[in-house]
């Protein structure tokens, strides 16, 4: 009985995979980041970035359901108040989102999506800023979640907006010297980097 059940599940999985439609494309967009510190020294008006990379869309043989997966080069930055220094994060982000679409015919369809995003920081993972009074150190990897809405046009062009929520800390700050007024009242603490993301993708 156990072997029969396993065989049924395997055949069902193979059937779903065979009927799934796969589209390849390229995706890019803007990050509007909100870097949160225990005590903030970040200029709220200057937290921007971008992302770009290949993307896949799996349309499952269930009405409205699909999966998006991408491998994106992601860059986020934030300017320090009262300084020319910037905090900069470069990473490879892998979002995997389950989506549900509401068809409006072949011309357009609306969809909502949500899912995890796995990040791997590349480049410099630490920096001394504000006249070497503050050290900012990134974690090697991070986990976040996406919630958003999008529009597919003509089965090829996709536009979307989502909120990317950090599930845990992105890095940490340490005061090396309190001689500058910018960091005089800052304590050692954790940082998080949530972001609104606006994107455009084209599927071939």
mmCIF file of C-alpha atoms in Angstrom:
data_model
loop_
_atom_site.group_PDB
_atom_site.id
_atom_site.type_symbol
_atom_site.label_atom_id
_atom_site.label_comp_id
_atom_site.label_asym_id
_atom_site.label_seq_id
_atom_site.Cartn_x
_atom_site.Cartn_y
_atom_site.Cartn_z
ATOM 1 C CA UNK A 1 0.000 0.000 0.000
ATOM 2 C CA UNK A 2 2.835 2.352 0.870
ATOM 3 C CA UNK A 3 4.565 1.654 -2.445
ATOM 4 C CA UNK A 4 1.302 2.215 -4.320
ATOM 5 C CA UNK A 5 0.755 5.570 -2.575
ATOM 6 C CA UNK A 6 4.336 6.619 -3.360
ATOM 7 C CA UNK A 7 3.837 5.669 -7.013
ATOM 8 C CA UNK A 8 0.611 7.692 -7.220
ATOM 9 C CA UNK A 9 2.333 10.769 -5.730
ATOM 10 C CA UNK A 10 5.281 10.373 -8.112
ATOM 11 C CA UNK A 11 3.020 10.061 -11.153
ATOM 12 C CA UNK A 12 0.973 13.060 -10.050
ATOM 13 C CA UNK A 13 4.137 15.116 -9.591
ATOM 14 C CA UNK A 14 5.422 14.111 -13.027
ATOM 15 C CA UNK A 15 2.056 14.962 -14.602
ATOM 16 C CA UNK A 16 2.031 18.415 -13.008
ATOM 17 C CA UNK A 17 5.619 19.038 -14.124
ATOM 18 C CA UNK A 18 4.836 17.914 -17.669
ATOM 19 C CA UNK A 19 1.813 20.193 -17.942
ATOM 20 C CA UNK A 20 3.498 23.216 -16.367
ATOM 21 C CA UNK A 21 4.403 26.012 -18.750
ATOM 22 C CA UNK A 22 7.816 27.587 -18.251
ATOM 23 C CA UNK A 23 8.802 31.051 -19.459
ATOM 24 C CA UNK A 24 12.284 32.568 -19.303
ATOM 25 C CA UNK A 25 12.872 36.276 -18.988
ATOM 26 C CA UNK A 26 14.855 39.143 -17.535
ATOM 27 C CA UNK A 27 13.801 41.268 -14.571
ATOM 28 C CA UNK A 28 14.942 44.613 -13.200
ATOM 29 C CA UNK A 29 13.744 47.335 -10.906
ATOM 30 C CA UNK A 30 14.256 49.785 -8.056
ATOM 31 C CA UNK A 31 14.764 49.298 -4.322
ATOM 32 C CA UNK A 32 13.359 51.964 -1.996
ATOM 33 C CA UNK A 33 15.082 50.758 1.154
ATOM 34 C CA UNK A 34 14.260 51.426 4.783
ATOM 35 C CA UNK A 35 17.389 50.624 6.811
ATOM 36 C CA UNK A 36 16.495 50.437 10.483
ATOM 37 C CA UNK A 37 19.049 50.938 13.263
ATOM 38 C CA UNK A 38 18.647 50.747 17.028
ATOM 39 C CA UNK A 39 19.322 54.506 16.914
ATOM 40 C CA UNK A 40 18.987 55.821 13.391
ATOM 41 C CA UNK A 41 21.685 57.947 11.763
ATOM 42 C CA UNK A 42 20.478 57.307 8.230
ATOM 43 C CA UNK A 43 19.146 59.987 5.903
ATOM 44 C CA UNK A 44 15.565 58.837 5.283
ATOM 45 C CA UNK A 45 15.373 60.674 1.951
ATOM 46 C CA UNK A 46 18.356 58.879 0.427
ATOM 47 C CA UNK A 47 17.937 55.099 0.592
ATOM 48 C CA UNK A 48 17.863 53.755 -2.948
ATOM 49 C CA UNK A 49 19.146 50.892 -5.087
ATOM 50 C CA UNK A 50 18.376 48.567 -7.977
ATOM 51 C CA UNK A 51 18.245 44.900 -8.973
ATOM 52 C CA UNK A 52 18.516 42.983 -12.241
ATOM 53 C CA UNK A 53 18.825 39.385 -13.384
ATOM 54 C CA UNK A 54 17.218 36.344 -15.058
ATOM 55 C CA UNK A 55 13.790 35.134 -14.035
ATOM 56 C CA UNK A 56 11.531 32.110 -14.579
ATOM 57 C CA UNK A 57 7.756 31.809 -14.511
ATOM 58 C CA UNK A 58 6.110 28.424 -13.978
ATOM 59 C CA UNK A 59 2.395 28.303 -14.796
ATOM 60 C CA UNK A 60 0.925 25.306 -12.959
ATOM 61 C CA UNK A 61 -1.970 23.198 -14.367
ATOM 62 C CA UNK A 62 -4.248 24.638 -11.703
ATOM 63 C CA UNK A 63 -6.310 27.657 -12.673
ATOM 64 C CA UNK A 64 -4.578 30.852 -11.589
ATOM 65 C CA UNK A 65 -1.585 29.313 -9.807
ATOM 66 C CA UNK A 66 2.058 29.852 -10.730
ATOM 67 C CA UNK A 67 5.568 30.202 -9.353
ATOM 68 C CA UNK A 68 8.161 32.906 -10.037
ATOM 69 C CA UNK A 69 11.863 32.363 -9.343
ATOM 70 C CA UNK A 70 14.733 34.766 -10.037
ATOM 71 C CA UNK A 71 18.462 35.208 -9.444
ATOM 72 C CA UNK A 72 19.038 38.940 -9.016
ATOM 73 C CA UNK A 73 22.059 41.144 -8.484
ATOM 74 C CA UNK A 74 20.755 43.506 -5.798
ATOM 75 C CA UNK A 75 22.303 46.769 -4.611
ATOM 76 C CA UNK A 76 21.018 48.920 -1.735
ATOM 77 C CA UNK A 77 22.540 52.034 -0.215
ATOM 78 C CA UNK A 78 21.777 54.677 2.388
ATOM 79 C CA UNK A 79 23.460 57.999 3.123
ATOM 80 C CA UNK A 80 24.636 58.805 6.652
ATOM 81 C CA UNK A 81 23.231 62.021 8.100
ATOM 82 C CA UNK A 82 25.840 64.771 8.398
ATOM 83 C CA UNK A 83 28.412 62.789 6.401
ATOM 84 C CA UNK A 84 29.386 61.993 2.811
ATOM 85 C CA UNK A 85 29.596 58.286 3.685
ATOM 86 C CA UNK A 86 27.105 55.712 2.419
ATOM 87 C CA UNK A 87 26.166 52.277 3.654
ATOM 88 C CA UNK A 88 26.222 49.935 0.658
ATOM 89 C CA UNK A 89 24.947 46.368 0.390
ATOM 90 C CA UNK A 90 25.555 44.191 -2.671
ATOM 91 C CA UNK A 91 24.020 40.733 -2.819
ATOM 92 C CA UNK A 92 22.594 37.936 -4.925
ATOM 93 C CA UNK A 93 18.899 37.623 -4.099
ATOM 94 C CA UNK A 94 16.829 34.540 -4.967
ATOM 95 C CA UNK A 95 13.085 35.202 -4.562
ATOM 96 C CA UNK A 96 10.705 32.243 -4.958
ATOM 97 C CA UNK A 97 7.113 33.456 -5.019
ATOM 98 C CA UNK A 98 3.814 31.619 -5.269
ATOM 99 C CA UNK A 99 1.357 33.645 -7.327
ATOM 100 C CA UNK A 100 -2.357 33.597 -8.027
ATOM 101 C CA UNK A 101 -3.690 35.339 -11.106
ATOM 102 C CA UNK A 102 -7.046 36.797 -12.054
ATOM 103 C CA UNK A 103 -7.405 36.509 -15.803
ATOM 104 C CA UNK A 104 -8.667 39.442 -17.855
ATOM 105 C CA UNK A 105 -8.282 37.622 -21.152
ATOM 106 C CA UNK A 106 -5.095 37.342 -23.200
ATOM 107 C CA UNK A 107 -4.475 41.069 -23.025
ATOM 108 C CA UNK A 108 -3.874 41.439 -19.280
ATOM 109 C CA UNK A 109 -4.144 39.632 -15.968
ATOM 110 C CA UNK A 110 -3.750 40.732 -12.367
ATOM 111 C CA UNK A 111 -1.964 38.607 -9.798
ATOM 112 C CA UNK A 112 -0.947 38.610 -6.156
ATOM 113 C CA UNK A 113 2.174 36.884 -4.880
ATOM 114 C CA UNK A 114 4.122 36.015 -1.753
ATOM 115 C CA UNK A 115 7.125 33.922 -0.829
ATOM 116 C CA UNK A 116 10.599 33.698 0.680
ATOM 117 C CA UNK A 117 13.725 35.415 -0.607
ATOM 118 C CA UNK A 118 17.230 34.094 0.043
ATOM 119 C CA UNK A 119 20.099 36.603 -0.006
ATOM 120 C CA UNK A 120 23.867 36.086 -0.188
ATOM 121 C CA UNK A 121 26.017 39.161 0.377
ATOM 122 C CA UNK A 122 28.936 39.727 -1.990
ATOM 123 C CA UNK A 123 31.632 42.379 -2.174
ATOM 124 C CA UNK A 124 32.697 44.240 0.953
ATOM 125 C CA UNK A 125 30.902 42.978 4.048
ATOM 126 C CA UNK A 126 32.264 45.601 6.450
ATOM 127 C CA UNK A 127 33.123 49.284 6.392
ATOM 128 C CA UNK A 128 34.399 51.961 8.762
ATOM 129 C CA UNK A 129 32.418 55.160 8.274
ATOM 130 C CA UNK A 130 31.891 58.613 9.804
ATOM 131 C CA UNK A 131 35.628 59.337 10.142
ATOM 132 C CA UNK A 132 36.228 55.722 11.243
ATOM 133 C CA UNK A 133 34.034 56.247 14.312
ATOM 134 C CA UNK A 134 31.488 53.582 13.301
ATOM 135 C CA UNK A 135 31.880 50.056 11.958
ATOM 136 C CA UNK A 136 29.089 48.520 9.875
ATOM 137 C CA UNK A 137 29.303 44.760 9.276
ATOM 138 C CA UNK A 138 26.994 42.686 7.059
ATOM 139 C CA UNK A 139 25.958 39.097 7.636
ATOM 140 C CA UNK A 140 27.046 36.594 4.977
ATOM 141 C CA UNK A 141 23.437 35.696 4.164
ATOM 142 C CA UNK A 142 19.933 36.791 5.013
ATOM 143 C CA UNK A 143 16.331 35.663 4.700
ATOM 144 C CA UNK A 144 13.389 37.888 3.793
ATOM 145 C CA UNK A 145 9.806 37.582 2.548
ATOM 146 C CA UNK A 146 7.898 39.219 -0.301
ATOM 147 C CA UNK A 147 4.256 40.290 -0.508
ATOM 148 C CA UNK A 148 3.046 42.062 -3.602
ATOM 149 C CA UNK A 149 0.774 42.587 -6.590
ATOM 150 C CA UNK A 150 1.441 42.669 -10.310
ATOM 151 C CA UNK A 151 0.069 42.924 -13.821
ATOM 152 C CA UNK A 152 0.921 40.683 -16.799
ATOM 153 C CA UNK A 153 0.426 42.269 -20.219
ATOM 154 C CA UNK A 154 0.140 40.297 -23.483
ATOM 155 C CA UNK A 155 1.662 37.243 -21.729
ATOM 156 C CA UNK A 156 5.125 38.795 -21.978
ATOM 157 C CA UNK A 157 5.475 42.085 -20.098
ATOM 158 C CA UNK A 158 5.127 42.006 -16.317
ATOM 159 C CA UNK A 159 5.086 44.935 -13.888
ATOM 160 C CA UNK A 160 4.886 44.483 -10.129
ATOM 161 C CA UNK A 161 5.250 46.171 -6.758
ATOM 162 C CA UNK A 162 6.052 44.417 -3.501
ATOM 163 C CA UNK A 163 7.304 44.916 0.030
ATOM 164 C CA UNK A 164 10.416 42.940 0.965
ATOM 165 C CA UNK A 165 10.491 42.224 4.711
ATOM 166 C CA UNK A 166 13.745 41.251 6.462
ATOM 167 C CA UNK A 167 13.249 38.135 8.607
ATOM 168 C CA UNK A 168 16.103 38.784 10.988
ATOM 169 C CA UNK A 169 19.012 41.197 11.073
ATOM 170 C CA UNK A 170 20.896 42.279 7.962
ATOM 171 C CA UNK A 171 24.023 43.382 9.852
ATOM 172 C CA UNK A 172 25.258 45.171 12.939
ATOM 173 C CA UNK A 173 26.899 48.434 13.907
ATOM 174 C CA UNK A 174 29.656 49.019 16.444
ATOM 175 C CA UNK A 175 30.913 52.342 17.766
ATOM 176 C CA UNK A 176 34.684 52.538 17.410
ATOM 177 C CA UNK A 177 34.957 56.116 18.672
ATOM 178 C CA UNK A 178 32.371 58.510 20.108
ATOM 179 C CA UNK A 179 34.326 61.674 19.383
ATOM 180 C CA UNK A 180 32.055 62.739 16.510
ATOM 181 C CA UNK A 181 28.641 64.209 17.230
ATOM 182 C CA UNK A 182 27.003 62.003 14.590
ATOM 183 C CA UNK A 183 27.607 58.810 16.580
ATOM 184 C CA UNK A 184 28.037 60.184 20.087
ATOM 185 C CA UNK A 185 24.715 58.742 21.228
ATOM 186 C CA UNK A 186 24.720 55.596 19.093
ATOM 187 C CA UNK A 187 24.977 52.247 20.862
ATOM 188 C CA UNK A 188 26.043 48.926 19.408
ATOM 189 C CA UNK A 189 23.044 47.457 17.646
ATOM 190 C CA UNK A 190 21.481 45.474 14.836
ATOM 191 C CA UNK A 191 20.308 46.691 11.449
ATOM 192 C CA UNK A 192 17.455 45.612 9.183
ATOM 193 C CA UNK A 193 16.883 46.504 5.549
ATOM 194 C CA UNK A 194 13.256 46.344 4.421
ATOM 195 C CA UNK A 195 12.410 47.681 0.975
ATOM 196 C CA UNK A 196 9.621 48.622 -1.365
ATOM 197 C CA UNK A 197 10.466 47.170 -4.779
ATOM 198 C CA UNK A 198 9.162 48.226 -8.188
ATOM 199 C CA UNK A 199 10.017 45.896 -11.054
ATOM 200 C CA UNK A 200 9.538 45.207 -14.739
ATOM 201 C CA UNK A 201 10.108 41.801 -16.348
ATOM 202 C CA UNK A 202 9.956 40.607 -19.939
ATOM 203 C CA UNK A 203 9.366 36.931 -20.734
ATOM 204 C CA UNK A 204 10.427 35.564 -24.107
#
